[in-house]
Short mmCIF file of C-alpha atoms and ligand atoms in Angstrom, two decimals:
data_model
loop_
_atom_site.label_atom_id
_atom_site.label_comp_id
_atom_site.label_asym_id
_atom_site.label_seq_id
_atom_site.Cartn_x
_atom_site.Cartn_y
_atom_site.Cartn_z
CA UNK A 1 203.26 94.11 57.48
CA UNK A 2 204.50 94.30 53.92
CA UNK A 3 206.72 97.26 54.66
CA UNK A 4 208.61 95.18 57.22
CA UNK A 5 209.69 92.91 54.33
CA UNK A 6 210.38 95.72 51.83
CA UNK A 7 213.59 95.56 49.77
CA UNK A 8 215.00 98.81 51.19
CA UNK A 9 214.53 97.65 54.76
CA UNK A 10 216.27 94.35 54.02
CA UNK A 11 219.09 96.23 52.33
CA UNK A 12 219.47 98.54 55.35
CA UNK A 13 219.67 95.51 57.66
CA UNK A 14 222.35 93.98 55.42
CA UNK A 15 224.35 97.25 55.47
CA UNK A 16 223.89 97.46 59.31
CA UNK A 17 225.18 93.89 59.66
CA UNK A 18 228.29 94.65 57.54
CA UNK A 19 228.84 97.90 59.48
CA UNK A 20 229.02 95.93 62.76
CA UNK A 21 231.78 93.75 61.27
CA UNK A 22 233.51 96.79 59.77
CA UNK A 23 233.55 98.45 63.24
CA UNK A 24 234.93 95.25 64.82
CA UNK A 25 237.53 95.19 61.96
CA UNK A 26 238.52 98.77 62.75
CA UNK A 27 238.87 97.92 66.43
CA UNK A 28 241.07 94.85 65.76
CA UNK A 29 242.67 96.55 62.75
CA UNK A 30 241.58 93.72 60.36
CA UNK A 31 238.73 95.37 58.50
CA UNK A 32 238.76 93.21 55.28
CA UNK A 33 239.06 89.93 57.16
CA UNK A 34 236.33 90.99 59.58
CA UNK A 35 233.92 91.83 56.67
CA UNK A 36 234.75 88.49 54.95
CA UNK A 37 234.03 86.63 58.18
CA UNK A 38 230.71 88.53 58.45
CA UNK A 39 229.80 87.57 54.87
CA UNK A 40 230.67 83.90 55.46
CA UNK A 41 228.56 83.93 58.65
CA UNK A 42 225.70 85.49 56.70
CA UNK A 43 226.00 82.88 53.89
CA UNK A 44 226.06 80.10 56.50
CA UNK A 45 222.92 81.48 58.13
CA UNK A 46 221.13 81.73 54.76
CA UNK A 47 222.21 78.16 53.90
CA UNK A 48 220.70 76.96 57.18
CA UNK A 49 217.39 78.69 56.42
CA UNK A 50 217.30 77.11 52.92
CA UNK A 51 217.96 73.69 54.49
CA UNK A 52 215.08 74.22 56.96
CA UNK A 53 212.77 75.26 54.13
CA UNK A 54 213.80 72.27 52.00
CA UNK A 55 213.28 69.92 54.92
CA UNK A 56 209.83 71.34 55.61
CA UNK A 57 208.81 71.24 51.93
CA UNK A 58 209.88 67.66 51.27
CA UNK A 59 210.07 65.79 54.58
CA UNK A 60 208.28 67.52 57.43
CA UNK A 61 204.68 66.43 58.08
CA UNK A 62 203.80 69.70 59.76
CA UNK A 63 201.39 71.89 57.81
CA UNK A 64 202.81 75.18 59.05
CA UNK A 65 206.20 76.37 57.70
CA UNK A 66 209.17 76.75 60.16
CA UNK A 67 209.54 79.94 62.16
CA UNK A 68 211.90 82.30 60.30
CA UNK A 69 213.90 85.33 61.30
CA UNK A 70 215.33 88.26 59.39
CA UNK A 71 214.73 88.25 55.64
CA UNK A 72 213.48 84.64 55.88
CA UNK A 73 210.68 85.60 58.20
CA UNK A 74 208.94 87.31 55.25
CA UNK A 75 209.40 84.24 53.03
CA UNK A 76 208.05 81.79 55.63
CA UNK A 77 205.16 84.06 56.57
CA UNK A 78 204.37 84.60 52.86
CA UNK A 79 204.28 80.83 52.30
CA UNK A 80 202.00 80.49 55.33
CA UNK A 81 199.69 83.16 53.97
CA UNK A 82 199.54 81.52 50.53
CA UNK A 83 198.77 78.21 52.20
CA UNK A 84 195.85 79.76 54.08
CA UNK A 85 194.55 81.33 50.84
CA UNK A 86 194.83 78.00 49.02
CA UNK A 87 193.06 76.14 51.80
CA UNK A 88 190.21 78.64 51.72
CA UNK A 89 189.97 78.36 47.91
CA UNK A 90 190.00 74.57 48.00
CA UNK A 91 187.28 74.71 50.66
CA UNK A 92 185.20 77.05 48.49
CA UNK A 93 185.69 74.81 45.45
CA UNK A 94 184.78 71.72 47.44
CA UNK A 95 181.58 73.32 48.71
CA UNK A 96 180.77 74.54 45.17
CA UNK A 97 181.34 71.03 43.83
CA UNK A 98 179.21 69.46 46.52
CA UNK A 99 176.45 72.02 45.87
CA UNK A 100 176.65 71.25 42.13
CA UNK A 101 176.47 67.53 42.86
CA UNK A 102 173.52 67.98 45.21
CA UNK A 103 171.82 70.03 42.47
CA UNK A 104 172.57 67.39 39.85
CA UNK A 105 171.28 64.67 42.18
CA UNK A 106 168.05 66.64 42.61
CA UNK A 107 167.53 66.73 38.82
CA UNK A 108 164.50 64.73 37.71
CA UNK A 109 166.61 63.31 34.86
CA UNK A 110 169.65 61.07 34.57
CA UNK A 111 172.79 63.23 34.17
CA UNK A 112 176.19 61.99 32.99
CA UNK A 113 179.34 64.08 32.49
CA UNK A 114 181.59 62.87 29.65
CA UNK A 115 185.07 63.94 28.55
CA UNK A 116 186.00 64.72 24.94
CA UNK A 117 186.58 60.99 24.24
CA UNK A 118 183.11 60.11 25.58
CA UNK A 119 184.50 58.54 28.75
CA UNK A 120 182.30 58.86 31.83
CA UNK A 121 183.61 61.36 34.40
CA UNK A 122 180.60 61.46 36.69
CA UNK A 123 176.95 60.42 36.84
CA UNK A 124 174.07 61.00 39.25
CA UNK A 125 172.01 58.33 41.01
CA UNK A 126 169.19 58.48 38.45
CA UNK A 127 171.69 57.61 35.71
CA UNK A 128 172.44 54.46 37.67
CA UNK A 129 168.71 53.64 37.86
CA UNK A 130 167.68 54.69 34.34
CA UNK A 131 170.77 53.71 32.35
CA UNK A 132 171.98 50.89 34.59
CA UNK A 133 175.41 52.39 35.30
CA UNK A 134 177.34 51.09 38.31
CA UNK A 135 179.21 53.79 40.21
CA UNK A 136 182.18 54.09 40.77
CA UNK A 137 183.03 50.95 38.75
CA UNK A 138 181.94 52.59 35.47
CA UNK A 139 184.05 55.69 36.08
CA UNK A 140 186.26 56.25 33.01
CA UNK A 141 184.35 53.76 30.80
CA UNK A 142 183.36 54.80 27.27
CA UNK A 143 179.64 55.52 27.29
CA UNK A 144 178.95 53.67 24.02
CA UNK A 145 180.37 50.54 25.65
CA UNK A 146 177.67 50.79 28.30
CA UNK A 147 174.78 52.01 26.12
CA UNK A 148 175.12 49.51 23.32
CA UNK A 149 172.78 50.69 20.60
CA UNK A 150 173.70 51.44 16.95
CA UNK A 151 171.50 54.57 16.93
CA UNK A 152 173.24 55.92 20.00
CA UNK A 153 176.74 55.25 18.58
CA UNK A 154 175.74 56.95 15.31
CA UNK A 155 174.30 59.92 17.26
CA UNK A 156 177.55 60.28 19.23
CA UNK A 157 179.63 60.07 16.06
CA UNK A 158 177.72 62.80 14.22
CA UNK A 159 178.56 65.34 16.94
CA UNK A 160 175.34 67.21 16.05
CA UNK A 161 173.19 67.34 19.14
CA UNK A 162 170.56 69.95 18.21
CA UNK A 163 167.80 67.36 18.21
CA UNK A 164 167.30 64.83 21.03
CA UNK A 165 167.54 61.10 20.38
CA UNK A 166 164.76 58.68 21.32
CA UNK A 167 166.07 55.33 22.43
CA UNK A 168 164.69 52.22 24.11
CA UNK A 169 166.08 51.92 27.61
CA UNK A 170 169.12 49.60 27.97
CA UNK A 171 167.34 48.12 31.03
CA UNK A 172 163.87 47.49 29.60
CA UNK A 173 162.51 47.26 26.07
CA UNK A 174 159.21 48.76 27.21
CA UNK A 175 160.69 52.02 28.31
CA UNK A 176 161.54 54.89 26.00
CA UNK A 177 164.26 57.42 26.77
CA UNK A 178 164.88 60.86 25.34
CA UNK A 179 168.62 61.55 25.27
CA UNK A 180 170.07 65.04 24.98
CA UNK A 181 173.75 65.91 24.75
CA UNK A 182 175.14 69.36 25.43
CA UNK A 183 178.78 70.33 25.06
CA UNK A 184 180.34 72.65 27.60
CA UNK A 185 183.73 73.70 29.03
CA UNK A 186 186.80 72.04 27.54
CA UNK A 187 185.02 69.78 25.00
CA UNK A 188 183.16 68.04 27.80
CA UNK A 189 179.63 66.77 27.29
CA UNK A 190 176.62 66.62 29.56
CA UNK A 191 174.20 63.81 28.77
CA UNK A 192 170.65 64.09 30.05
CA UNK A 193 168.35 61.07 29.74
CA UNK A 194 164.63 61.39 30.45
CA UNK A 195 162.08 58.62 30.64
CA UNK A 196 159.37 59.61 28.12
CA UNK A 197 157.45 56.32 28.12
CA UNK A 198 154.40 57.89 29.75
CA UNK A 199 154.45 61.02 27.56
CA UNK A 200 154.77 58.81 24.52
CA UNK A 201 151.85 56.64 25.61
CA UNK A 202 149.69 59.71 26.26
CA UNK A 203 150.62 61.19 22.88
CA UNK A 204 149.68 57.89 21.21
CA UNK A 205 146.37 57.83 23.11
CA UNK A 206 145.66 61.43 22.10
CA UNK A 207 146.28 60.69 18.41
CA UNK A 208 144.19 57.53 18.55
CA UNK A 209 141.37 59.31 20.37
CA UNK A 210 141.26 62.17 17.85
CA UNK A 211 141.37 59.76 14.91
CA UNK A 212 138.63 57.52 16.39
CA UNK A 213 136.31 60.37 17.38
CA UNK A 214 136.71 62.04 13.98
CA UNK A 215 135.98 58.77 12.26
CA UNK A 216 132.93 58.05 14.43
CA UNK A 217 131.55 61.57 13.83
CA UNK A 218 131.64 61.19 10.06
CA UNK A 219 128.55 58.97 9.71
CA UNK A 220 126.16 60.90 12.02
CA UNK A 221 127.16 64.15 10.32
CA UNK A 222 126.46 62.73 6.86
CA UNK A 223 123.04 61.48 8.04
CA UNK A 224 122.26 64.88 9.58
CA UNK A 225 123.34 66.69 6.44
CA UNK A 226 121.20 64.40 4.27
CA UNK A 227 118.05 64.92 6.36
CA UNK A 228 118.60 68.68 6.49
CA UNK A 229 118.79 68.76 2.70
CA UNK A 230 115.55 66.76 2.41
CA UNK A 231 113.80 68.98 4.96
CA UNK A 232 114.95 72.10 3.15
CA UNK A 233 113.69 70.83 -0.19
CA UNK A 234 110.31 69.99 1.39
CA UNK A 235 109.79 73.52 2.76
CA UNK A 236 108.22 76.30 0.73
CA UNK A 237 110.75 78.86 -0.53
CA UNK A 238 109.25 81.62 1.63
CA UNK A 239 108.80 79.42 4.74
CA UNK A 240 110.07 80.70 8.10
CA UNK A 241 112.01 77.45 8.49
CA UNK A 242 114.22 78.11 5.47
CA UNK A 243 116.64 80.37 7.36
CA UNK A 244 117.27 78.08 10.35
CA UNK A 245 117.55 75.05 8.05
CA UNK A 246 120.11 76.88 5.93
CA UNK A 247 122.08 77.83 9.02
CA UNK A 248 121.97 74.27 10.33
CA UNK A 249 123.24 73.00 6.99
CA UNK A 250 126.10 75.53 7.02
CA UNK A 251 127.16 74.46 10.50
CA UNK A 252 127.00 70.72 9.72
CA UNK A 253 129.11 71.36 6.63
CA UNK A 254 131.61 73.17 8.84
CA UNK A 255 131.70 70.29 11.25
CA UNK A 256 132.14 67.84 8.38
CA UNK A 257 135.09 69.82 7.02
CA UNK A 258 136.63 69.98 10.51
CA UNK A 259 136.28 66.22 10.92
CA UNK A 260 137.85 65.70 7.49
CA UNK A 261 140.75 67.99 8.41
CA UNK A 262 141.24 66.18 11.74
CA UNK A 263 141.40 62.86 9.92
CA UNK A 264 143.93 64.25 7.42
CA UNK A 265 146.02 65.61 10.31
CA UNK A 266 145.93 62.25 12.14
CA UNK A 267 146.97 60.43 8.97
CA UNK A 268 149.83 62.87 8.32
CA UNK A 269 151.00 62.78 11.95
CA UNK A 270 150.96 59.01 11.87
CA UNK A 271 152.90 58.71 8.64
CA UNK A 272 156.33 59.37 10.12
CA UNK A 273 157.74 56.44 8.16
CA UNK A 274 156.65 57.75 4.79
CA UNK A 275 158.48 56.63 1.70
CA UNK A 276 160.68 59.50 0.54
CA UNK A 277 161.96 57.53 -2.45
CA UNK A 278 158.85 58.14 -4.57
CA UNK A 279 159.08 60.84 -7.22
CA UNK A 280 156.49 63.61 -7.33
CA UNK A 281 155.75 64.97 -10.76
CA UNK A 282 155.55 68.58 -9.66
CA UNK A 283 154.48 69.87 -13.06
CA UNK A 284 151.40 67.62 -13.09
CA UNK A 285 150.65 68.46 -9.47
CA UNK A 286 150.93 72.21 -10.05
CA UNK A 287 148.56 71.93 -13.05
CA UNK A 288 145.96 70.34 -10.77
CA UNK A 289 146.57 73.00 -8.11
CA UNK A 290 146.08 75.68 -10.78
CA UNK A 291 142.69 74.25 -11.76
CA UNK A 292 141.65 73.99 -8.10
CA UNK A 293 142.77 77.57 -7.44
CA UNK A 294 140.80 78.87 -10.46
CA UNK A 295 137.70 77.06 -9.23
CA UNK A 296 138.11 78.54 -5.77
CA UNK A 297 138.92 82.04 -7.06
CA UNK A 298 135.79 82.08 -9.26
CA UNK A 299 137.17 84.89 -11.47
CA UNK A 300 137.15 87.21 -8.45
CA UNK A 301 140.91 87.02 -7.95
CA UNK A 302 143.98 87.23 -10.14
CA UNK A 303 145.84 83.96 -9.58
CA UNK A 304 149.25 83.65 -11.21
CA UNK A 305 151.48 80.55 -11.31
CA UNK A 306 155.23 81.05 -11.97
CA UNK A 307 156.71 77.56 -11.95
CA UNK A 308 159.99 76.14 -13.20
CA UNK A 309 159.56 73.14 -15.44
CA UNK A 310 161.15 69.75 -14.77
CA UNK A 311 161.81 70.62 -11.14
CA UNK A 312 160.59 67.42 -9.50
CA UNK A 313 161.23 66.15 -6.01
CA UNK A 314 161.02 62.99 -3.93
CA UNK A 315 158.46 62.64 -1.20
CA UNK A 316 154.87 61.85 -0.40
CA UNK A 317 152.64 63.38 -3.05
CA UNK A 318 149.48 63.39 -0.90
CA UNK A 319 151.22 65.31 1.88
CA UNK A 320 153.00 67.85 -0.33
CA UNK A 321 149.80 68.43 -2.27
CA UNK A 322 147.84 68.87 0.93
CA UNK A 323 150.38 71.47 2.13
CA UNK A 324 150.28 73.41 -1.16
CA UNK A 325 146.46 73.28 -1.39
CA UNK A 326 146.08 74.61 2.15
CA UNK A 327 148.44 77.54 1.47
CA UNK A 328 146.70 78.46 -1.79
CA UNK A 329 143.18 78.18 -0.38
CA UNK A 330 144.21 80.27 2.66
CA UNK A 331 145.63 82.97 0.36
CA UNK A 332 142.31 83.13 -1.50
CA UNK A 333 140.16 82.99 1.66
CA UNK A 334 142.09 85.71 3.46
CA UNK A 335 142.28 88.13 0.53
CA UNK A 336 139.44 90.43 -0.48
CA UNK A 337 137.95 89.80 -3.95
CA UNK A 338 139.99 91.59 -6.60
CA UNK A 339 143.26 90.71 -4.87
CA UNK A 340 146.27 89.05 -6.45
CA UNK A 341 147.76 85.67 -5.52
CA UNK A 342 151.09 84.49 -6.90
CA UNK A 343 152.23 80.88 -6.61
CA UNK A 344 155.90 80.17 -7.29
CA UNK A 345 157.93 76.95 -7.56
CA UNK A 346 161.56 77.73 -8.23
CA UNK A 347 165.04 76.39 -7.70
CA UNK A 348 167.04 78.16 -4.98
CA UNK A 349 170.52 77.56 -3.53
CA UNK A 350 169.37 75.11 -0.84
CA UNK A 351 166.69 73.28 -2.85
CA UNK A 352 163.36 74.15 -4.45
CA UNK A 353 161.11 76.82 -3.01
CA UNK A 354 157.32 76.82 -3.06
CA UNK A 355 155.73 80.13 -2.13
CA UNK A 356 152.27 81.67 -2.12
CA UNK A 357 152.14 85.46 -1.97
CA UNK A 358 148.93 87.44 -1.57
CA UNK A 359 148.02 91.09 -1.11
CA UNK A 360 145.26 90.27 1.32
CA UNK A 361 144.49 90.97 4.98
CA UNK A 362 147.94 90.17 6.35
CA UNK A 363 148.65 88.97 9.88
CA UNK A 364 149.87 90.97 12.90
CA UNK A 365 153.37 89.97 14.03
CA UNK A 366 152.25 88.58 17.41
CA UNK A 367 150.17 85.84 15.73
CA UNK A 368 152.73 84.60 13.22
CA UNK A 369 154.62 82.27 15.61
CA UNK A 370 151.40 80.51 16.67
CA UNK A 371 149.67 80.01 13.31
CA UNK A 372 150.72 76.37 12.95
CA UNK A 373 149.19 75.40 16.32
CA UNK A 374 146.04 73.30 16.04
CA UNK A 375 142.84 75.35 16.09
CA UNK A 376 144.75 78.65 16.29
CA UNK A 377 142.91 81.33 14.36
CA UNK A 378 143.70 85.02 14.19
CA UNK A 379 140.14 86.17 13.71
CA UNK A 380 137.56 83.56 14.72
CA UNK A 381 134.67 85.39 13.08
CA UNK A 382 136.43 85.61 9.74
CA UNK A 383 137.73 82.06 9.86
CA UNK A 384 134.20 80.77 10.54
CA UNK A 385 132.85 82.82 7.65
CA UNK A 386 135.48 81.37 5.31
CA UNK A 387 134.85 77.84 6.62
CA UNK A 388 138.18 77.65 8.42
CA UNK A 389 138.87 75.08 11.12
CA UNK A 390 142.27 76.31 12.34
CA UNK A 391 143.83 73.00 11.29
CA UNK A 392 145.12 73.88 7.82
CA UNK A 393 148.52 75.22 8.81
CA UNK A 394 149.00 72.44 11.42
CA UNK A 395 148.59 69.98 8.53
CA UNK A 396 151.09 71.97 6.45
CA UNK A 397 153.63 71.95 9.31
CA UNK A 398 153.43 68.18 9.83
CA UNK A 399 153.55 67.40 6.12
CA UNK A 400 156.66 69.59 5.72
CA UNK A 401 158.33 68.08 8.80
CA UNK A 402 158.33 64.71 7.08
CA UNK A 403 160.19 66.30 4.16
CA UNK A 404 162.93 68.00 6.23
CA UNK A 405 161.31 71.34 5.56
CA UNK A 406 159.52 74.03 7.53
CA UNK A 407 156.98 76.74 6.88
CA UNK A 408 158.28 80.28 6.60
CA UNK A 409 155.79 83.12 7.04
CA UNK A 410 156.23 86.83 6.35
CA UNK A 411 153.26 89.13 6.61
CA UNK A 412 152.20 92.70 7.09
CA UNK A 413 148.74 93.80 8.18
CA UNK A 414 146.60 95.17 5.33
CA UNK A 415 149.46 94.56 2.86
CA UNK A 416 149.54 90.79 2.44
CA UNK A 417 151.44 87.65 3.31
CA UNK A 418 153.92 85.21 1.90
CA UNK A 419 153.89 81.56 3.00
CA UNK A 420 156.81 79.49 1.71
CA UNK A 421 158.84 76.34 2.25
CA UNK A 422 161.99 74.87 0.72
CA UNK A 423 162.30 71.22 -0.25
CA UNK A 424 165.99 70.51 0.46
CA UNK A 425 168.40 69.64 -2.38
CA UNK A 426 168.78 66.00 -1.36
CA UNK A 427 165.07 65.44 -2.08
CA UNK A 428 165.25 66.94 -5.57
CA UNK A 429 165.32 64.67 -8.63
CA UNK A 430 168.54 64.63 -10.72
CA UNK A 431 170.03 67.72 -9.12
P1 ADP B 1 141.85 78.18 9.05
O1 ADP B 1 141.23 76.89 8.70
O2 ADP B 1 141.16 78.93 10.14
O3 ADP B 1 142.16 79.00 7.87
P2 ADP B 1 144.67 77.70 9.17
O4 ADP B 1 145.46 76.84 10.08
O5 ADP B 1 144.72 77.39 7.72
O6 ADP B 1 143.22 77.72 9.74
O7 ADP B 1 145.17 79.17 9.38
C1 ADP B 1 145.30 79.69 10.68
C2 ADP B 1 145.03 81.19 10.68
O8 ADP B 1 146.08 81.83 9.98
C3 ADP B 1 143.77 81.57 9.99
O9 ADP B 1 142.70 81.56 10.88
C4 ADP B 1 144.06 82.95 9.48
O10 ADP B 1 143.72 83.91 10.45
C5 ADP B 1 145.57 82.98 9.32
N1 ADP B 1 145.99 82.90 7.90
C6 ADP B 1 146.37 81.80 7.23
N2 ADP B 1 146.72 82.10 5.96
C7 ADP B 1 146.57 83.44 5.84
C8 ADP B 1 146.77 84.38 4.76
N3 ADP B 1 147.21 83.99 3.57
N4 ADP B 1 146.51 85.69 5.03
C9 ADP B 1 146.07 86.09 6.24
N5 ADP B 1 145.86 85.26 7.27
C10 ADP B 1 146.10 83.95 7.09
#
């Protein structure tokens, strides 16, 4: 097919055509005039083909190009072929688009596509139900004109969409939405809105339940502990009951500490609106921590404090202290007697770093990511022996979250661990 329209073949046809006129010229003895007439005829024919093509391109309603002959046959057929290719591609794109739209409609969340100026390009049906958009009337509208909320406008302006935004629904004050924005393609944005009212209610119920149960358990446990102590004091030292009574006391003490920890965790979780303006006198706090650590270490460990002076920060003292205490007591509990624990509080480039390093048992790599989960313990037997509840690091995580910080853990089995966090520069005093 292609060879029929090759340049050499067209050239040969042109030469053949001229030859015919040359022969006629020889016969009538007017060779030049005959060739000129041939050329003019050829130009005229080409002009007619161009006119047909122009007419078809701009005026004709027919989809197929005109039938061509000679060198124009290749051009018309080529255009026809391109047309077919284009039609197939458009068909493929249309089916892809409709499949994408069907997929987006099947999403359990509201989805809205925005351009770089935050104008709405497309939204699914759930967006119309959840966000109250009217389609197609809202096509091209700026999204912050439709979702009128200062928090949402501020979120859009920042351009940082790593964290989702929680927002009351524009349709009902009782509904809570979680909004996520993802950029893709040519500075376009995909907005996903999910109704989290139910999840939020359940989370609230869970927190309330844990706080209430822990609180209600406190009194019976104290009574139990009191009676156990009395019973133990009433028994002879060599009585058979001494051992079970001692065990019962140990377990009630464990339960009491767990209940205490649960209450602390509930309080810390609840205190999302803590006052970060208050100044913590770190020097005074570290002195108290040092005394507590010495009491816990009971001369069996080497505990060293390397702290920079006058390095204070803003935040909630109870929470920061709780985080530091947990890390220090863990270091002592999970290090064999004779081990060394170093506590540091130093300025670093991004803020002030608190770290507790020990040369204790260490933690295998597969556990490190899960240590801050509630009740997660690497070795249950050991944790029980040391009085652990599995809540300490969960408390640390929540306390640090409120201070724009997170726990960093490095550890090697049998070599030791380092637990650290950085209080960011904007929470430091006079820095
Ligand atoms: P627990 O009350 O059981 O100590 P935590 O939440 O404080 O609970 O700690 C979770 C687990 O992390 C512990 O059970 C322990 O196995 C491990 N862990 C914490 N700190 C250390 C440490 N300094 N060295 C080794 N293991 C640790």
